[in-house]
Short mmCIF file of C-alpha atoms and ligand atoms in Angstrom, two decimals:
data_model
loop_
_atom_site.label_atom_id
_atom_site.label_comp_id
_atom_site.label_asym_id
_atom_site.label_seq_id
_atom_site.Cartn_x
_atom_site.Cartn_y
_atom_site.Cartn_z
CA MET A 1 0.09 -0.10 -0.06
CA SER A 2 1.28 3.51 -1.23
CA LYS A 3 1.89 6.20 1.55
CA VAL A 4 1.02 9.50 -0.27
CA LEU A 5 2.10 13.06 0.57
CA ILE A 6 0.17 16.07 -1.28
CA ILE A 7 1.98 19.22 -1.29
CA GLY A 8 -0.30 22.13 -1.84
CA ALA A 9 -3.54 20.16 -1.05
CA GLY A 10 -5.69 23.11 -0.26
CA GLY A 11 -5.69 24.33 -3.64
CA GLN A 12 -8.26 24.04 -6.63
CA ILE A 13 -6.96 20.89 -8.15
CA GLY A 14 -4.90 19.63 -4.88
CA SER A 15 -8.14 19.36 -2.73
CA GLU A 16 -10.09 17.15 -5.20
CA LEU A 17 -7.10 14.91 -5.66
CA THR A 18 -6.75 14.53 -1.89
CA PHE A 19 -10.34 13.35 -1.71
CA LYS A 20 -9.67 10.84 -4.64
CA LEU A 21 -6.44 9.40 -3.38
CA ARG A 22 -8.01 9.01 0.13
CA LYS A 23 -10.44 6.77 -1.62
CA ILE A 24 -7.94 4.79 -3.09
CA HIS A 25 -5.43 4.34 -0.61
CA GLY A 26 -7.29 5.00 2.41
CA ASP A 27 -7.75 8.07 4.79
CA ASN A 28 -4.58 7.07 6.86
CA ASN A 29 -2.19 6.39 4.02
CA VAL A 30 -2.62 9.98 2.68
CA VAL A 31 -1.12 12.94 4.16
CA ALA A 32 -2.30 16.46 3.05
CA THR A 33 -0.36 19.42 3.60
CA ASP A 34 -0.37 23.18 2.44
CA ILE A 35 1.28 26.27 3.68
CA ARG A 36 -2.04 27.55 4.80
CA HIS A 37 -5.09 26.39 6.65
CA SER A 38 -7.42 27.88 4.03
CA ASN A 39 -9.45 24.93 2.78
CA LEU A 40 -11.40 23.56 5.93
CA ASP A 41 -12.81 20.52 3.87
CA ILE A 42 -9.37 19.16 3.64
CA ALA A 43 -7.97 20.05 6.92
CA ASN A 44 -10.81 18.64 9.10
CA SER A 45 -11.29 15.70 6.84
CA GLY A 46 -8.31 13.32 7.19
CA LEU A 47 -4.38 13.85 7.95
CA PHE A 48 -3.33 17.32 7.38
CA GLU A 49 -0.12 19.22 8.30
CA ILE A 50 1.09 22.60 7.57
CA LEU A 51 4.26 22.36 5.09
CA ASP A 52 6.15 24.99 3.38
CA ALA A 53 7.17 23.25 -0.24
CA LYS A 54 10.24 25.93 -0.18
CA ASP A 55 11.36 24.13 2.99
CA PHE A 56 13.74 21.35 2.16
CA ASP A 57 14.14 19.88 5.62
CA ALA A 58 10.57 20.47 6.57
CA VAL A 59 9.73 18.43 3.46
CA LYS A 60 11.97 15.84 4.19
CA LYS A 61 10.97 15.50 7.84
CA CYS A 62 7.42 15.03 6.95
CA ILE A 63 8.33 12.32 4.16
CA ASN A 64 10.25 10.63 6.97
CA LYS A 65 7.84 10.94 9.72
CA HIS A 66 4.94 9.31 7.48
CA ASN A 67 7.22 6.90 5.77
CA ILE A 68 5.91 8.53 2.32
CA ASP A 69 6.93 6.66 -1.11
CA THR A 70 4.72 8.79 -3.33
CA VAL A 71 4.71 12.77 -3.56
CA TYR A 72 2.17 14.73 -5.43
CA LEU A 73 3.58 18.40 -5.64
CA MET A 74 0.44 20.71 -6.39
CA ALA A 75 1.88 23.83 -5.03
CA ALA A 76 2.70 26.53 -7.27
CA MET A 77 2.20 30.35 -8.15
CA LEU A 78 -0.13 30.51 -11.18
CA SER A 79 -0.16 32.44 -14.45
CA ALA A 80 -1.67 35.80 -13.55
CA THR A 81 -0.18 35.89 -9.81
CA GLY A 82 3.17 35.00 -11.10
CA GLU A 83 3.30 37.86 -13.51
CA LYS A 84 2.64 40.07 -10.51
CA HIS A 85 5.34 38.43 -8.23
CA PRO A 86 7.97 37.08 -10.86
CA MET A 87 10.83 36.12 -8.50
CA MET A 88 8.33 34.63 -5.91
CA ALA A 89 7.11 32.43 -8.45
CA TRP A 90 10.41 31.37 -9.49
CA ASP A 91 11.49 30.46 -6.05
CA LEU A 92 8.24 28.46 -5.12
CA ASN A 93 7.94 26.85 -8.63
CA THR A 94 11.46 25.93 -9.28
CA ASN A 95 12.70 25.15 -5.61
CA SER A 96 9.91 23.15 -4.43
CA LEU A 97 10.48 20.62 -7.70
CA PHE A 98 14.30 20.35 -6.93
CA HIS A 99 13.34 19.31 -3.32
CA VAL A 100 11.18 16.55 -4.22
CA LEU A 101 13.54 15.39 -7.11
CA ASN A 102 16.57 15.64 -4.69
CA LEU A 103 14.70 13.44 -2.01
CA ALA A 104 13.79 10.93 -5.00
CA LYS A 105 17.35 10.83 -5.92
CA GLU A 106 18.44 10.22 -2.53
CA GLY A 107 15.98 7.17 -2.50
CA LEU A 108 13.69 8.42 0.16
CA ILE A 109 10.72 8.43 -2.24
CA LYS A 110 9.80 6.13 -5.01
CA LYS A 111 7.39 8.50 -7.34
CA ILE A 112 6.75 11.89 -8.05
CA PHE A 113 3.77 13.43 -9.69
CA TRP A 114 4.34 17.21 -10.51
CA PRO A 115 2.13 19.07 -13.11
CA SER A 116 3.04 21.23 -15.90
CA SER A 117 0.91 23.40 -18.07
CA ILE A 118 0.03 24.68 -21.44
CA ALA A 119 1.88 27.85 -20.29
CA VAL A 120 4.86 26.07 -21.42
CA PHE A 121 3.98 27.08 -24.88
CA GLY A 122 4.37 30.53 -26.38
CA PRO A 123 3.51 32.69 -29.41
CA THR A 124 5.81 30.87 -31.50
CA THR A 125 4.31 27.48 -30.94
CA PRO A 126 1.64 26.25 -33.50
CA SER A 127 -1.31 27.13 -31.65
CA LYS A 128 -4.13 24.63 -33.27
CA GLN A 129 -3.48 21.06 -32.07
CA THR A 130 -0.33 21.77 -30.73
CA PRO A 131 2.23 18.59 -31.01
CA GLN A 132 3.94 16.96 -28.07
CA HIS A 133 7.34 18.18 -29.44
CA THR A 134 7.22 21.66 -30.68
CA ILE A 135 8.61 25.13 -30.13
CA MET A 136 8.41 26.08 -26.67
CA GLU A 137 9.12 29.92 -26.09
CA PRO A 138 6.88 30.65 -23.06
CA THR A 139 6.59 34.53 -22.42
CA THR A 140 5.28 34.31 -18.54
CA VAL A 141 7.36 33.69 -15.65
CA TYR A 142 4.99 30.96 -14.79
CA GLY A 143 5.61 29.57 -18.29
CA ILE A 144 9.01 29.59 -17.85
CA THR A 145 9.25 27.75 -14.29
CA LYS A 146 7.14 25.05 -15.98
CA GLN A 147 9.42 24.47 -19.05
CA VAL A 148 12.35 24.39 -16.73
CA GLY A 149 10.72 22.21 -14.59
CA GLU A 150 9.97 19.70 -17.30
CA ARG A 151 13.64 19.90 -18.38
CA TRP A 152 14.90 18.81 -14.82
CA CYS A 153 12.20 16.05 -14.75
CA GLU A 154 13.58 14.44 -17.76
CA TYR A 155 17.03 15.06 -16.77
CA TYR A 156 16.38 13.38 -13.13
CA HIS A 157 14.68 10.40 -14.76
CA LYS A 158 17.78 10.13 -17.44
CA GLN A 159 20.51 10.53 -14.90
CA TYR A 160 19.25 9.35 -11.87
CA GLY A 161 16.38 6.88 -12.58
CA VAL A 162 13.90 9.15 -10.60
CA ASP A 163 10.21 7.99 -11.66
CA VAL A 164 8.88 11.33 -11.87
CA ARG A 165 5.54 11.64 -14.08
CA SER A 166 3.92 14.96 -15.39
CA ILE A 167 1.24 16.25 -17.50
CA ARG A 168 0.43 19.56 -19.11
CA TYR A 169 -2.80 20.47 -17.73
CA PRO A 170 -5.27 22.68 -19.60
CA GLY A 171 -7.45 25.36 -17.89
CA ILE A 172 -9.20 23.16 -15.25
CA ILE A 173 -13.12 23.71 -14.39
CA SER A 174 -14.44 22.83 -11.09
CA TRP A 175 -17.05 23.75 -8.47
CA LYS A 176 -15.69 22.80 -5.17
CA THR A 177 -12.56 24.83 -4.62
CA MET A 178 -12.03 28.51 -6.48
CA PRO A 179 -9.01 28.65 -8.85
CA GLY A 180 -5.93 30.33 -7.60
CA GLY A 181 -4.79 32.94 -10.00
CA GLY A 182 -4.66 31.72 -13.28
CA THR A 183 -5.55 32.94 -16.73
CA THR A 184 -8.27 30.37 -17.14
CA ASP A 185 -10.11 31.14 -14.22
CA TYR A 186 -12.83 33.05 -16.17
CA ALA A 187 -14.30 29.70 -16.82
CA VAL A 188 -14.86 28.95 -13.21
CA GLU A 189 -15.91 32.41 -12.05
CA ILE A 190 -18.43 32.67 -14.84
CA TYR A 191 -20.30 29.86 -13.49
CA HIS A 192 -20.40 31.23 -9.96
CA LYS A 193 -21.64 34.60 -11.45
CA ALA A 194 -24.34 33.10 -13.52
CA ILE A 195 -25.95 31.87 -10.15
CA THR A 196 -25.30 34.71 -7.84
CA ASP A 197 -25.25 37.81 -10.13
CA SER A 198 -26.57 37.01 -13.43
CA VAL A 199 -23.99 39.00 -15.31
CA TYR A 200 -20.37 38.58 -15.63
CA ASP A 201 -17.55 40.96 -16.64
CA CYS A 202 -15.17 38.51 -18.48
CA PHE A 203 -11.65 39.37 -18.54
CA LEU A 204 -10.69 37.82 -21.81
CA ASN A 205 -11.89 38.73 -25.36
CA GLU A 206 -15.14 36.64 -26.61
CA ASN A 207 -13.06 34.92 -29.18
CA THR A 208 -10.22 33.58 -27.14
CA GLU A 209 -9.99 29.98 -27.60
CA LEU A 210 -8.30 27.96 -25.21
CA PRO A 211 -7.88 24.25 -23.90
CA MET A 212 -10.07 23.34 -21.09
CA MET A 213 -11.12 20.09 -18.90
CA PHE A 214 -13.40 19.26 -16.38
CA MET A 215 -11.72 18.51 -12.99
CA ASP A 216 -13.08 14.96 -12.97
CA ASP A 217 -11.08 14.29 -16.23
CA ALA A 218 -8.08 16.13 -14.74
CA ILE A 219 -8.18 14.13 -11.74
CA ASN A 220 -8.73 10.76 -13.56
CA ALA A 221 -5.71 11.31 -15.73
CA THR A 222 -3.53 12.06 -12.80
CA VAL A 223 -4.39 9.01 -11.09
CA ASP A 224 -4.07 6.95 -14.66
CA ILE A 225 -0.46 8.36 -15.24
CA MET A 226 0.54 7.35 -11.67
CA GLN A 227 -0.98 3.93 -12.01
CA ALA A 228 0.72 3.21 -15.55
CA PRO A 229 3.60 0.76 -15.67
CA SER A 230 6.73 2.63 -15.82
CA ASP A 231 7.59 1.10 -18.94
CA ASN A 232 4.40 2.82 -20.67
CA ILE A 233 5.52 6.23 -19.64
CA THR A 234 7.76 7.34 -22.77
CA ILE A 235 7.59 10.88 -21.86
CA ARG A 236 9.44 12.10 -18.92
CA SER A 237 9.33 15.74 -19.49
CA SER A 238 5.42 16.27 -19.33
CA TYR A 239 2.50 14.67 -21.48
CA ASN A 240 0.36 17.03 -23.66
CA LEU A 241 -3.34 16.40 -22.41
CA ALA A 242 -6.46 17.65 -23.83
CA ALA A 243 -10.23 17.57 -23.67
CA ILE A 244 -12.18 20.35 -25.14
CA SER A 245 -11.25 24.06 -26.39
CA PHE A 246 -13.80 26.76 -26.59
CA THR A 247 -14.02 30.48 -26.40
CA PRO A 248 -15.64 32.90 -23.56
CA GLN A 249 -18.79 33.41 -25.94
CA GLU A 250 -19.08 29.71 -26.59
CA LEU A 251 -19.12 29.11 -22.89
CA PHE A 252 -21.64 31.80 -22.35
CA ASN A 253 -23.89 30.38 -24.68
CA SER A 254 -23.71 27.05 -23.08
CA ILE A 255 -24.84 28.81 -20.30
CA ARG A 256 -27.42 30.92 -21.46
CA ALA A 257 -29.17 27.41 -22.80
CA LEU A 258 -29.92 26.82 -19.32
CA LEU A 259 -30.08 30.45 -17.72
CA PRO A 260 -31.63 32.62 -20.39
CA GLU A 261 -31.39 35.69 -18.42
CA PHE A 262 -27.49 35.66 -17.95
CA SER A 263 -25.49 38.41 -19.68
CA ILE A 264 -21.81 38.91 -20.02
CA ASN A 265 -19.54 41.98 -20.72
CA TYR A 266 -16.03 41.79 -22.16
CA LYS A 267 -13.57 43.87 -20.27
CA PRO A 268 -10.06 42.33 -21.48
CA ASP A 269 -7.24 42.92 -18.90
CA PHE A 270 -3.60 41.94 -18.67
CA ARG A 271 -4.46 38.30 -18.92
CA GLN A 272 -5.56 38.75 -22.38
CA ALA A 273 -1.96 38.86 -23.48
CA ILE A 274 -1.30 35.53 -21.68
CA ALA A 275 -4.19 34.07 -23.24
CA ASP A 276 -3.03 35.00 -26.39
CA SER A 277 0.23 33.57 -26.19
CA TRP A 278 -1.15 30.01 -25.33
CA PRO A 279 -2.53 27.23 -27.98
CA LYS A 280 -5.71 27.16 -28.80
CA SER A 281 -6.04 22.99 -29.01
CA ILE A 282 -3.60 20.48 -28.07
CA ASP A 283 -2.64 17.18 -29.39
CA ASP A 284 -2.48 14.73 -26.90
CA SER A 285 -2.08 11.45 -28.88
CA PHE A 286 0.93 10.23 -26.90
CA ALA A 287 -1.29 10.21 -23.59
CA ARG A 288 -4.18 8.32 -25.36
CA THR A 289 -1.50 5.79 -26.69
CA ASP A 290 1.02 5.38 -23.76
CA TRP A 291 -1.68 5.07 -20.90
CA ASP A 292 -4.99 5.17 -22.41
CA TRP A 293 -6.15 8.74 -21.60
CA LYS A 294 -9.37 9.60 -22.39
CA HIS A 295 -11.86 12.46 -21.55
CA GLU A 296 -15.56 12.17 -20.90
CA TYR A 297 -16.92 15.58 -20.30
CA ASP A 298 -17.59 17.95 -23.32
CA LEU A 299 -19.07 21.76 -22.82
CA GLU A 300 -22.48 20.90 -22.30
CA LEU A 301 -21.93 18.11 -19.82
CA ILE A 302 -19.68 20.64 -17.85
CA THR A 303 -22.12 23.29 -17.90
CA LYS A 304 -25.02 21.22 -16.63
CA GLU A 305 -22.88 19.76 -13.87
CA MET A 306 -21.30 23.22 -12.98
CA ILE A 307 -25.03 24.93 -12.79
CA LEU A 308 -26.21 21.70 -10.89
CA GLN A 309 -23.52 21.61 -8.12
CA LEU A 310 -23.27 25.61 -7.65
CA LYS A 311 -26.85 25.86 -7.55
CA LYS A 312 -26.65 23.29 -4.62
CA LYS A 313 -23.88 24.94 -3.09
CA TYR A 314 -25.19 28.38 -3.00
CA THR A 315 -28.67 27.41 -1.87
CA SER A 316 -27.24 25.25 1.06
CA SER A 317 -25.64 26.89 4.04
CA GLU A 318 -22.42 25.63 2.85
CA GLN A 319 -19.59 28.15 2.23
CA VAL A 320 -18.04 28.46 -1.16
CA ILE A 321 -14.06 28.27 -0.30
P1 NAD B 401 -3.94 26.82 -6.35
O1 NAD B 401 -3.27 27.93 -6.75
O2 NAD B 401 -5.40 26.55 -6.43
O3 NAD B 401 -3.45 25.66 -5.29
C1 NAD B 401 -2.13 25.75 -4.85
C2 NAD B 401 -2.22 25.52 -3.35
O4 NAD B 401 -0.50 25.71 -3.29
C3 NAD B 401 -2.50 26.35 -2.65
O5 NAD B 401 -3.59 25.73 -1.75
C4 NAD B 401 -1.75 27.30 -1.75
O6 NAD B 401 -2.28 27.66 -0.51
C5 NAD B 401 -0.41 26.08 -1.90
N1 NAD B 401 0.80 26.79 -1.60
C6 NAD B 401 1.19 27.84 -2.14
N2 NAD B 401 2.51 27.98 -1.62
C7 NAD B 401 2.84 27.29 -0.92
C8 NAD B 401 4.36 26.52 -0.28
N3 NAD B 401 5.27 27.52 -0.39
N4 NAD B 401 4.07 25.51 0.42
C9 NAD B 401 2.88 24.51 0.33
N5 NAD B 401 2.06 24.85 -0.15
C10 NAD B 401 1.55 26.19 -0.76
O7 NAD B 401 -3.15 25.69 -7.76
P2 NAD B 401 -4.24 24.71 -8.49
O8 NAD B 401 -5.12 25.23 -9.54
O9 NAD B 401 -4.71 23.45 -7.82
O10 NAD B 401 -3.00 24.13 -9.36
C11 NAD B 401 -2.20 22.65 -8.95
C12 NAD B 401 -0.90 22.36 -9.82
O11 NAD B 401 -1.61 22.33 -11.15
C13 NAD B 401 0.20 23.62 -10.16
O12 NAD B 401 1.17 23.23 -10.02
C14 NAD B 401 -0.45 24.38 -11.18
O13 NAD B 401 0.64 24.94 -11.87
C15 NAD B 401 -1.18 23.11 -12.02
N6 NAD B 401 -1.74 23.64 -12.88
C16 NAD B 401 -3.06 24.18 -12.92
C17 NAD B 401 -3.93 24.62 -13.58
C18 NAD B 401 -5.35 25.12 -13.29
O14 NAD B 401 -6.30 25.26 -14.38
N7 NAD B 401 -5.99 24.85 -12.17
C19 NAD B 401 -3.61 24.40 -15.24
C20 NAD B 401 -2.45 24.09 -15.46
C21 NAD B 401 -1.52 23.65 -14.05
#
């Protein structure tokens, strides 16, 4: 039985990953950690500790204390926040990865999951059906940290045999935990506003097409790549991963089909330039071939589920985190 450590477990993806991994491995075999106590669902529903991903000694101590063999490193500073705090993004995103790679090199842990992002691509990358191997000239600090991280993952695998696995997540849509400062956050915020305000001011323009995915698909992909036999993992930098692509206008139309009173204003801000530098769609055939990746949720299904769950959430006494 695996003993799992999740670093950054309170975040948008980390929180849902924690629930899933607790189901798979058992509550006592999954240690959720974060730098803060912000997500009470996570902190109160199983093993939880405060842990700073930048603190090598603290991470090592936690791994030894709980006899951890597998680490999911989900802590990061995302694209929009990273542009405001470039050096902090660099410090957190790269050093936290080095810490777990070096602990695996020492033999302390056996397996690592570390997410990359479509932000590794830039304006010179072919933007339609972006191939796995292509030009990568990211223009954001976040993208640079992810690209550098991918190179180090591959290096540690080749040079030291570290079993590190990675996915380039697209924008992730979910209803349980709010997103943490990315450029695709509009695709979550819009659903909340559809329930609470009936109008949304979108920070991207109507035609900005981006690759997106529902949380359930993202979690399944994460579990699948980690459960695949090591020999199947032919890419040790990070796998392209795709589900659907849509524009804000297409997303708005899918909500309007269920909530006809809903309206939208387009007020692009600094995040427009970031979105414009990213791919519109992704070729993920390596993931589909190597470890049988397939997505389930299209835009219509996502909208149906988001509206259903958020209506329940806002009408219950439960606080939206
Ligand atoms: P998030 O911002 O929602 O969560 C990050 C979590 O890390 C937060 O709970 C935060 O408190 C924690 N954290 C911050 N600094 C920390 C530190 N020093 N030590 C420990 N914890 C710390 O992010 P997310 O959306 O859940 O993303 C998880 C991973 O997936 C990140 O690596 C991100 O780059 C990647 N990713 C996310 C998306 C997306 O759409 N959400 C897309 C592509 C890639």
